[in-house]
Coordinates of C-alpha atoms and ligand atoms in Angstrom, one line a residue:
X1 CA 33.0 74.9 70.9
X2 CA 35.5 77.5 72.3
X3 CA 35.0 78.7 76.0
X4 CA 35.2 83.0 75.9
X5 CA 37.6 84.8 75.1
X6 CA 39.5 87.1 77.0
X7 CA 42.9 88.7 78.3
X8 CA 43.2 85.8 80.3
X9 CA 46.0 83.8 80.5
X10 CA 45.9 79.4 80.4
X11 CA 48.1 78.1 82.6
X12 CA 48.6 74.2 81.8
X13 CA 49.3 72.4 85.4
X14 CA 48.2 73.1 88.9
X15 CA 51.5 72.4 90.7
X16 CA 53.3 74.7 92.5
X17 CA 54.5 76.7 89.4
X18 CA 51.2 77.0 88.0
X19 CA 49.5 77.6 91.4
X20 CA 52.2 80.4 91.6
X21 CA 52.2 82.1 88.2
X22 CA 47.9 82.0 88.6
X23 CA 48.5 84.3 92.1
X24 CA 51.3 85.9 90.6
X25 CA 49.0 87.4 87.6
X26 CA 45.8 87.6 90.1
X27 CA 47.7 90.0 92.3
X28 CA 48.9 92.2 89.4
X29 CA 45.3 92.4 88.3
X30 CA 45.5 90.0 85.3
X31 CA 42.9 87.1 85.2
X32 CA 44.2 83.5 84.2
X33 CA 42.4 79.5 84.3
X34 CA 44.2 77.0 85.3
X35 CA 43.7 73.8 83.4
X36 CA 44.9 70.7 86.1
X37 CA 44.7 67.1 84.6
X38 CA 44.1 65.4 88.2
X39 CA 40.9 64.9 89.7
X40 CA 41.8 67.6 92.3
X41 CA 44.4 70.0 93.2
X42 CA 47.2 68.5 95.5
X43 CA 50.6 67.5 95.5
X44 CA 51.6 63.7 96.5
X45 CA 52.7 63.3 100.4
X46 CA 56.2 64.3 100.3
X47 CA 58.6 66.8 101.9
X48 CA 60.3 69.7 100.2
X49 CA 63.4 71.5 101.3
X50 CA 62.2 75.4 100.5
X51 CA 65.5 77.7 100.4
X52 CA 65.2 81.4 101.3
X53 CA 64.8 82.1 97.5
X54 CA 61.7 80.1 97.7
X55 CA 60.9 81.5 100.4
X56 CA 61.0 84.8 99.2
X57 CA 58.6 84.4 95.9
X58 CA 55.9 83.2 98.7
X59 CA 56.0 86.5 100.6
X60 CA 56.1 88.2 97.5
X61 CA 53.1 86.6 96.7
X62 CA 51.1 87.0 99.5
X63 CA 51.2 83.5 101.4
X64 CA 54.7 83.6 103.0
X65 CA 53.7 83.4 106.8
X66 CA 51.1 81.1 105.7
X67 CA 53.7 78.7 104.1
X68 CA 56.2 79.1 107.2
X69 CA 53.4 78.7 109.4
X70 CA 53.5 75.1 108.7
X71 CA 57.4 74.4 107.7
X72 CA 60.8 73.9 110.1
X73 CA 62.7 77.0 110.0
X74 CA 66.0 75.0 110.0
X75 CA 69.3 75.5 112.1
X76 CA 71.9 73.9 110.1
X77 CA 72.9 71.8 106.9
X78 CA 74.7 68.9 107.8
X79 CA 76.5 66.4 105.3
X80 CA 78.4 63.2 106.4
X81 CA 80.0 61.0 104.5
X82 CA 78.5 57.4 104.7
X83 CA 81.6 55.5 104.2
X84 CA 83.5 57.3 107.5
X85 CA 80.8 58.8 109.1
X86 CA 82.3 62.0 109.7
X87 CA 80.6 65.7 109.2
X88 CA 81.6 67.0 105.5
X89 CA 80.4 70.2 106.6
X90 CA 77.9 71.9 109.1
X91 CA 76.5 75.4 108.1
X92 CA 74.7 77.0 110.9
X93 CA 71.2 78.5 108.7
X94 CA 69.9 80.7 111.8
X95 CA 70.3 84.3 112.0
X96 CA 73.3 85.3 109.8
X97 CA 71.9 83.5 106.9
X98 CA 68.5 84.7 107.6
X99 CA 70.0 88.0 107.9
X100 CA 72.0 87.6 105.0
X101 CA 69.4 86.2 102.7
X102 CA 66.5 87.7 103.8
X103 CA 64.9 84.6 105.0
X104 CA 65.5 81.4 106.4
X105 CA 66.0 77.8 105.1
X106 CA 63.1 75.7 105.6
X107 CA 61.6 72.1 105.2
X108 CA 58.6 71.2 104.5
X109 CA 55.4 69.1 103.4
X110 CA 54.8 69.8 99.6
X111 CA 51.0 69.6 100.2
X112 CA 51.3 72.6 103.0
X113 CA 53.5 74.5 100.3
X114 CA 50.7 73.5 97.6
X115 CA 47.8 74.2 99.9
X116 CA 49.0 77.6 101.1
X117 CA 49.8 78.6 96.9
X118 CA 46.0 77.0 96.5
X119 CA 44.0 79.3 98.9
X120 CA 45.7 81.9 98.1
X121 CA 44.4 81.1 94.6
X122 CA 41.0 80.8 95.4
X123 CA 40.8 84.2 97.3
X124 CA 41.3 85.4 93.7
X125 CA 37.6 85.3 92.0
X126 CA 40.0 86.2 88.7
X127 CA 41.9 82.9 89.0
X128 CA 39.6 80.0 87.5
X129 CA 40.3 76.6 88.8
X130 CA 39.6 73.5 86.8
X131 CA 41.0 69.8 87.5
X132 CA 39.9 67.0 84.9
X133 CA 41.1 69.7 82.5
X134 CA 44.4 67.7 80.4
X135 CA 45.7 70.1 77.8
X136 CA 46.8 67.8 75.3
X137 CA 47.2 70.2 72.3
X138 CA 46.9 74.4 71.3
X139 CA 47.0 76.3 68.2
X140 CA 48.2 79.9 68.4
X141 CA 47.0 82.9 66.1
X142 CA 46.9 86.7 65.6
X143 CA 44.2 87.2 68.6
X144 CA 45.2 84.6 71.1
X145 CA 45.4 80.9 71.5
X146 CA 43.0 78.4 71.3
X147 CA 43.9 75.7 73.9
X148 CA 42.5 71.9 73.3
X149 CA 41.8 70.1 76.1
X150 CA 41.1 65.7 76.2
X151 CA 37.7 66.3 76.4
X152 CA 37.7 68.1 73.0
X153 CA 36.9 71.3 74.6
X154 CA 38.5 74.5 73.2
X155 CA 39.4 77.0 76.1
X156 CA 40.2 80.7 74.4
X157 CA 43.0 82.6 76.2
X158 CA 45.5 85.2 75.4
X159 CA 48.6 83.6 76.1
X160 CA 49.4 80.1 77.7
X161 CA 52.0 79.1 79.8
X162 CA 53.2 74.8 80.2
X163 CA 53.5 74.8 83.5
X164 CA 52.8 70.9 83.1
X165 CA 55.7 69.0 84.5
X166 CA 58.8 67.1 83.3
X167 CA 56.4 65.6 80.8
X168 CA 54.7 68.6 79.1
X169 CA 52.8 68.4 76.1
X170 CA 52.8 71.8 75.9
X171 CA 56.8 71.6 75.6
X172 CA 56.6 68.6 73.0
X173 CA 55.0 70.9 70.5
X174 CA 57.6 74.2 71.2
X175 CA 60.9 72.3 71.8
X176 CA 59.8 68.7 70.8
X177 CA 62.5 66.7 72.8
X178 CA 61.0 63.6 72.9
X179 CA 60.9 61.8 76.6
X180 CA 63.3 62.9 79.3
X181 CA 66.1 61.5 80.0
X182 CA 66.7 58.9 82.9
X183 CA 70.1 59.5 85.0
X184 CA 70.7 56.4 85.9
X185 CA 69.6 56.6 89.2
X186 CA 66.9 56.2 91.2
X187 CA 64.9 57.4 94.3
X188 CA 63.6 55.2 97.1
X189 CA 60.9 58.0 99.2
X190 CA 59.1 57.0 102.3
X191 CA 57.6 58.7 105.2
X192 CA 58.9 57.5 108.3
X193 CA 56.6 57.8 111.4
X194 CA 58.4 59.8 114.0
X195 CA 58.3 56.9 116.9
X196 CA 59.9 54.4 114.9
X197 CA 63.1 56.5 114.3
X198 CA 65.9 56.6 116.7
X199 CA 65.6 59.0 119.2
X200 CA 68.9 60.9 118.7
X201 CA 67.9 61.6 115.0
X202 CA 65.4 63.5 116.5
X203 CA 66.8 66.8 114.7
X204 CA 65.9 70.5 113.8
X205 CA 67.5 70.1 110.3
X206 CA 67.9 67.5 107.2
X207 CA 70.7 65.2 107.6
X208 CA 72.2 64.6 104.1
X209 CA 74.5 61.4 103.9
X210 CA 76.8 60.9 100.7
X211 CA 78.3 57.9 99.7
X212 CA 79.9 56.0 97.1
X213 CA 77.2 56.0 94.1
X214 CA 74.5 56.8 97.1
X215 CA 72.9 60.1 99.0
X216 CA 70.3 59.6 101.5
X217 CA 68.4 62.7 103.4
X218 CA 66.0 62.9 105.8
X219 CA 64.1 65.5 107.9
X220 CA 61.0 66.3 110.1
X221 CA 57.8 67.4 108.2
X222 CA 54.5 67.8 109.6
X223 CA 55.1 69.1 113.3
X224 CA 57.8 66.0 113.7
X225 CA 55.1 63.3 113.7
X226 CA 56.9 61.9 110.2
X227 CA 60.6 62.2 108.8
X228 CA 60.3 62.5 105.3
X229 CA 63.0 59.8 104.0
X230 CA 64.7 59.9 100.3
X231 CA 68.4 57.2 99.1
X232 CA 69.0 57.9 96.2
X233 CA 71.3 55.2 93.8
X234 CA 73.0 55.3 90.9
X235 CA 71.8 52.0 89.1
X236 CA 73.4 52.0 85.9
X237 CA 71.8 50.4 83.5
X238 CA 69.6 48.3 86.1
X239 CA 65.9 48.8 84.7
X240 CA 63.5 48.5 88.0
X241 CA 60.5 51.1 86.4
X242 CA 58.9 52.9 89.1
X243 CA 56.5 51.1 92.0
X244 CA 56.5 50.2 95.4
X245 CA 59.6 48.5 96.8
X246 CA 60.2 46.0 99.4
X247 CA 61.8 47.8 102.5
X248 CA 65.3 45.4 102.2
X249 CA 65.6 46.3 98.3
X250 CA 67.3 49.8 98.5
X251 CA 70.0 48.2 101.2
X252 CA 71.6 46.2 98.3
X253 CA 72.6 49.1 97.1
X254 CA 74.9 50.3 100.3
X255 CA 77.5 47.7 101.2
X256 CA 80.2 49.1 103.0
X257 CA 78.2 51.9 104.3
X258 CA 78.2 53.3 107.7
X259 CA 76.3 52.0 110.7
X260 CA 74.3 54.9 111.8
X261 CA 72.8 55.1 108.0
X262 CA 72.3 51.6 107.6
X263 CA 70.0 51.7 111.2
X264 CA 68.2 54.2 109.3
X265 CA 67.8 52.3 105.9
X266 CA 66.6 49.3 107.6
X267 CA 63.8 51.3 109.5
X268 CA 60.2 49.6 108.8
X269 CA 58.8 51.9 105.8
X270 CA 56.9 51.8 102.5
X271 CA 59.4 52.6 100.2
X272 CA 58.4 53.9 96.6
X273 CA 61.0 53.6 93.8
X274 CA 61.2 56.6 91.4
X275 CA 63.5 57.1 88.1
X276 CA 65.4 60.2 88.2
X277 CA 65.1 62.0 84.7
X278 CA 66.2 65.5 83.7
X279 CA 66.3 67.2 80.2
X280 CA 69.5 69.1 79.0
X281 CA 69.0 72.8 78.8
X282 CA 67.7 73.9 75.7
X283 CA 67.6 77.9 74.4
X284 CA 64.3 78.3 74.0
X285 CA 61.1 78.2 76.2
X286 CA 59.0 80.8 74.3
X287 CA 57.1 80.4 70.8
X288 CA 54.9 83.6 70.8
X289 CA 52.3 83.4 73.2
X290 CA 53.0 80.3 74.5
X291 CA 55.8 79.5 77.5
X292 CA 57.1 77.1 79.7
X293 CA 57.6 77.3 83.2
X294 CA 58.9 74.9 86.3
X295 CA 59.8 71.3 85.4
X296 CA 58.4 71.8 81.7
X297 CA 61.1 74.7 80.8
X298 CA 64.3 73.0 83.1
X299 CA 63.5 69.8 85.0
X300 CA 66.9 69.0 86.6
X301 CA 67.7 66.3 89.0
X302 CA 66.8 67.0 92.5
X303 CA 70.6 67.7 94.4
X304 CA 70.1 70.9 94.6
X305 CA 66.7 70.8 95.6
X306 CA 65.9 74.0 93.6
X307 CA 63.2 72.9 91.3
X308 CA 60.3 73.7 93.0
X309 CA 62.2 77.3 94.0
X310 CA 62.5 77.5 90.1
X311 CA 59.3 77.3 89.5
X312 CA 58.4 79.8 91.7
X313 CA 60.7 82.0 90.8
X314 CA 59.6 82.0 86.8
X315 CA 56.0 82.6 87.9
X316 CA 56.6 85.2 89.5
X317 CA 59.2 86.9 87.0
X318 CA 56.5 85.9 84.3
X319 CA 53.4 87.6 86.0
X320 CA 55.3 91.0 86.3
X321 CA 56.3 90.9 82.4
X322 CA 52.9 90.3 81.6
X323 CA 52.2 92.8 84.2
X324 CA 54.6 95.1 82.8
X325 CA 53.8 94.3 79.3
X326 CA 49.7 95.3 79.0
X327 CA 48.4 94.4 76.0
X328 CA 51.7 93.0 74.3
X329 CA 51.7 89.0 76.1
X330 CA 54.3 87.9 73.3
X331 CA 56.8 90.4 74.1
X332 CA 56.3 89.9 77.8
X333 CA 57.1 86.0 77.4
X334 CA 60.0 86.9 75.4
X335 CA 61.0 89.0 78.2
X336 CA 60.4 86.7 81.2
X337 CA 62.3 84.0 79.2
X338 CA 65.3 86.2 78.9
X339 CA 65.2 87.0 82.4
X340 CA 65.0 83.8 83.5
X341 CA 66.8 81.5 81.0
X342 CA 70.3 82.0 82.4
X343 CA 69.5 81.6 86.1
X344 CA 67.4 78.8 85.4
X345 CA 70.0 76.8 83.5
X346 CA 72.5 77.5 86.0
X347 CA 70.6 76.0 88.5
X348 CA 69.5 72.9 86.3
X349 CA 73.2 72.5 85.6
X350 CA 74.7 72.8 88.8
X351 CA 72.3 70.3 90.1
X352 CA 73.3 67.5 87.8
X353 CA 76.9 68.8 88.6
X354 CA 76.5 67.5 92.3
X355 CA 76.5 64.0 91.0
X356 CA 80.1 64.4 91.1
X357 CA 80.4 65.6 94.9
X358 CA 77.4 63.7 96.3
X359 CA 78.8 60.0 94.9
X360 CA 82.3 60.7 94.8
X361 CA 84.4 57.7 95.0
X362 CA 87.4 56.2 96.2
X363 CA 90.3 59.1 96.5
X364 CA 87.6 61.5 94.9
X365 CA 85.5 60.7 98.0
X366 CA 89.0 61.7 100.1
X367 CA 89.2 64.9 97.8
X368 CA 85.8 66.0 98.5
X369 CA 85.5 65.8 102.5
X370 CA 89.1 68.0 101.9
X371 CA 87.9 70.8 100.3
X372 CA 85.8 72.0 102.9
X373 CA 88.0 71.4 105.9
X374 CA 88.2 74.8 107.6
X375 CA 85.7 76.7 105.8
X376 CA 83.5 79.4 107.9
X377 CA 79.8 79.6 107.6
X378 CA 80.6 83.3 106.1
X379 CA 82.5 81.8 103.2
X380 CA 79.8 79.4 102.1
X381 CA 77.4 82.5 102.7
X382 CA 79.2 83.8 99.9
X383 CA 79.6 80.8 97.5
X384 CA 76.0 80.1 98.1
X385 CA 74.5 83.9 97.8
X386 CA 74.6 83.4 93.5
X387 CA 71.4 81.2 94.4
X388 CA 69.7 82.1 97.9
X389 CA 69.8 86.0 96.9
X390 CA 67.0 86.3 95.4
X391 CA 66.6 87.7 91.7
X392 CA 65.6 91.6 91.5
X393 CA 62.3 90.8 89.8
X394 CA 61.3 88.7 93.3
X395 CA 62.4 91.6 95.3
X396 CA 61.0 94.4 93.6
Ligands
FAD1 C1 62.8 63.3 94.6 C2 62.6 64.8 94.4 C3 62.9 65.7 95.4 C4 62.8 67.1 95.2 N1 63.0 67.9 96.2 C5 62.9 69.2 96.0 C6 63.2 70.1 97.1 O1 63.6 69.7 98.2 N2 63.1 71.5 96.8 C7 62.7 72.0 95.6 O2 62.6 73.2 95.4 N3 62.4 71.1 94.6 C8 62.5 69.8 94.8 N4 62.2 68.9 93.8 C9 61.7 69.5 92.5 C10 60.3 69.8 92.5 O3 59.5 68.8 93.0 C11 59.8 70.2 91.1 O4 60.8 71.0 90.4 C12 58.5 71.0 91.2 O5 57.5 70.2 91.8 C13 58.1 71.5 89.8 O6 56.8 72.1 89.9 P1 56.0 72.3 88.5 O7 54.7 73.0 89.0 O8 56.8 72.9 87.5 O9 55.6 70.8 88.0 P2 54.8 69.7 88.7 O10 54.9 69.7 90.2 O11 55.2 68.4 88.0 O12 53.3 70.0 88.4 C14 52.8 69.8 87.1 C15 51.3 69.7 87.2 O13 50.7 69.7 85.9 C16 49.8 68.7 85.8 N5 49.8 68.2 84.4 C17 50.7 67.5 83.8 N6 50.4 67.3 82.4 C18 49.2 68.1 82.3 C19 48.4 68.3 81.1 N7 48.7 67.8 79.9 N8 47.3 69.1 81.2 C20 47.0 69.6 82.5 N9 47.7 69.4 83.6 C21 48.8 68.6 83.5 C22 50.2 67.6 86.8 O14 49.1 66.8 87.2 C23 50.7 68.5 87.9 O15 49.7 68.9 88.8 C24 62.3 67.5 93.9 C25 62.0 66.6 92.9 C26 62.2 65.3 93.1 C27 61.8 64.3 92.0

């Protein structure tokens, strides 16, 4: 039987995208129901890098000091290269670039970012909140769109929006692209308890190593009692799956590399193996009164560290065109995908771009550490500011 029917909007996925685009709508009075698969809301244990762009949709939506509240305002980004050992570059992040960009760079645990995007949620008595809700099919029509959920229940809504990761179901019935695509590469994550990591990594910023067909970070999360800890590796066609991996597995993959990153690889850890998959760009997100949004419209490989910014930034471009748009939610998802698509893509492109600079190789690798020899914080303000500035829909 179908649940009522309203203006509401469905919102498929209680990640940060659909956490944001649900506050996003509540605060511009428009009443949504978030449909989560999991059990309960959360995000797994993690860190996030959240750039001033981020940062920005949170205070737009209410639950910026709440989010920086709980992050590192960083002071620099610092690359090295992990063959050499010597500084790539080092950006000083403090007050020009806060200045600059409006906010500052910060790290942080996903769950805080999560948790502060899910209270502010639940202030909202508009904003209904259900887990063990998988959206595995919809069928739109003339007054709305009837969204079918595992259990066989029907929820009624007038618009819906996939915001249901790099394996949406709600994208497999608008762009049908089958499974994404695996890079190649994968991703060894760990937390790293604060007292088991050398002393003078003890740092107020990530430290990004890149190497030959390798790039490891790591920062403080959680008021420096944990570093969160990610080497990524191009494999090749090496076909591991994802699991738990013994701590000496990932080192295999970085002879030759420099001693104060292999200290760090060989830390005691549980290491997790992940596949790193993207989807190329396609030109449409929007089929009427459904959309996509986050990972489901333009997953992208993590170099950038932008997705989760993405995300944000769509839900909040989405919820003022629905806004905007009273009464009309097709030409308002038509709208926010044209606002966004372009950005989006550019962001999902450069990131897979980075490969090339990250794992460069050889007289590449020379190439690379050359180019930025010499340049001032001011000029990578500028070739930066396409991405950090924030959109005019999250200023406005
Ligand atoms: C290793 C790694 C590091 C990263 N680092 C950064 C970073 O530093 N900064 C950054 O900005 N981004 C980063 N990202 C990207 C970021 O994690 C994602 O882009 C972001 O989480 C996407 O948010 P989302 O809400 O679109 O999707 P998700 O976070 O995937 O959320 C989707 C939600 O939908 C639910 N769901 C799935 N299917 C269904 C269904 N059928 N029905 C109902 N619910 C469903 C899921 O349970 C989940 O809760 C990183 C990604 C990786 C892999």
């Amino acid at each position: 039987m179908a649940s009522r029917t309203s203006g509401r909007i469905a919102i498929a996925g209680g990640g940060i995208g659909g956490l944001a685009c649900a506050l996003g709508l509540a605060r511009r009075g428009i009443a949504s129901v978030v449909l989560e698969q999991a059990q309960s809301f959360g995000e797994v244990g993690v860190g996030l890098q959240v750039a001033p762009n981020a940062l920005a949709v949170l205070d737009a939506l209410g639950v910026g000091q709440e989010a920086k509240k709980n992050a590192l305002l960083i002071e620099r980004l610092v690359v090295r290269d992990s063959v050499g050992g010597e500084t790539v570059f080092d950006v000083p992040v403090g007050a020009a670039f806060r200045e600059r960009f409006g906010n500052p760079y910060a790290v942080a645990h996903r769950a805080d970012i999560h948790g502060a995007l899910l209270r502010g949620c639940e202030a909202y008595p508009s904003i209904e909140l259900r887990t063990r809700s998988r959206v595995v099919d919809f069928e739109s029509h003339d007054a709305g769109v009837s969204v079918r959920l595992a259990s066989g229940e029907v929820v009624a809504a007038a618009g819906l929006v996939g915001a249901d990761g790099v394996r949406s179901q709600v994208r497999a019935k608008i762009v049908g692209d089958g499974e994404p695509v695996a890079v190649g590469a994968y991703i060894y994550r760990a937390l790293i308890p604060a007292d088991v990591m050398p002393k003078d990594e003890h740092k107020p910023y990530p430290t990004l190593w890149v190497g030959p067909g390798t790039h490891v970070i790591y920062y403080p999360v959680r008021d420096w009692s944990v570093f969160n800890f990610g080497a990524t590796v191009l494999a090749g066609s090496v076909d591991r799956g994802e699991a738990e991996a013994a701590p000496d597995e990932a080192l295999a993959w970085f002879p030759g590399h420099h001693p104060d990153l292999m200290r760090i690889l060989r830390l005691p850890a549980r290491f997790n193996r992940y596949i790193i998959r993207h989807r190329p760009p396609v030109e449409r997100w929007t089929a009427g009164r459904v959309t996509l949004l986050g990972d489901a419209a333009h997953p992208m490989v993590q170099y950038l560290a932008q997705g989760a910014a993405m995300a944000l930034e769509d839900a909040i471009c989405l919820a003022n065109a629905v806004a905007e748009t009273p009464g009309d939610v097709e030409r308002a998802l038509a709208r926010y995908q044209d606002l966004r698509i372009v950005r989006a893509t550019r962001v999902q492109m450069s990131s897979l771009m980075l490969d090339k600079f990250y794992h460069a190789r050889g007289v590449e690798r020379l190439v690379r550490n050359s180019v930025f020899e010499g340049r001032t914080p001011e000029e990578f303000y500028d070739r930066l500011s396409w991405l950090y500035r924030s959109p005019a829909y999250v200023r406005g």
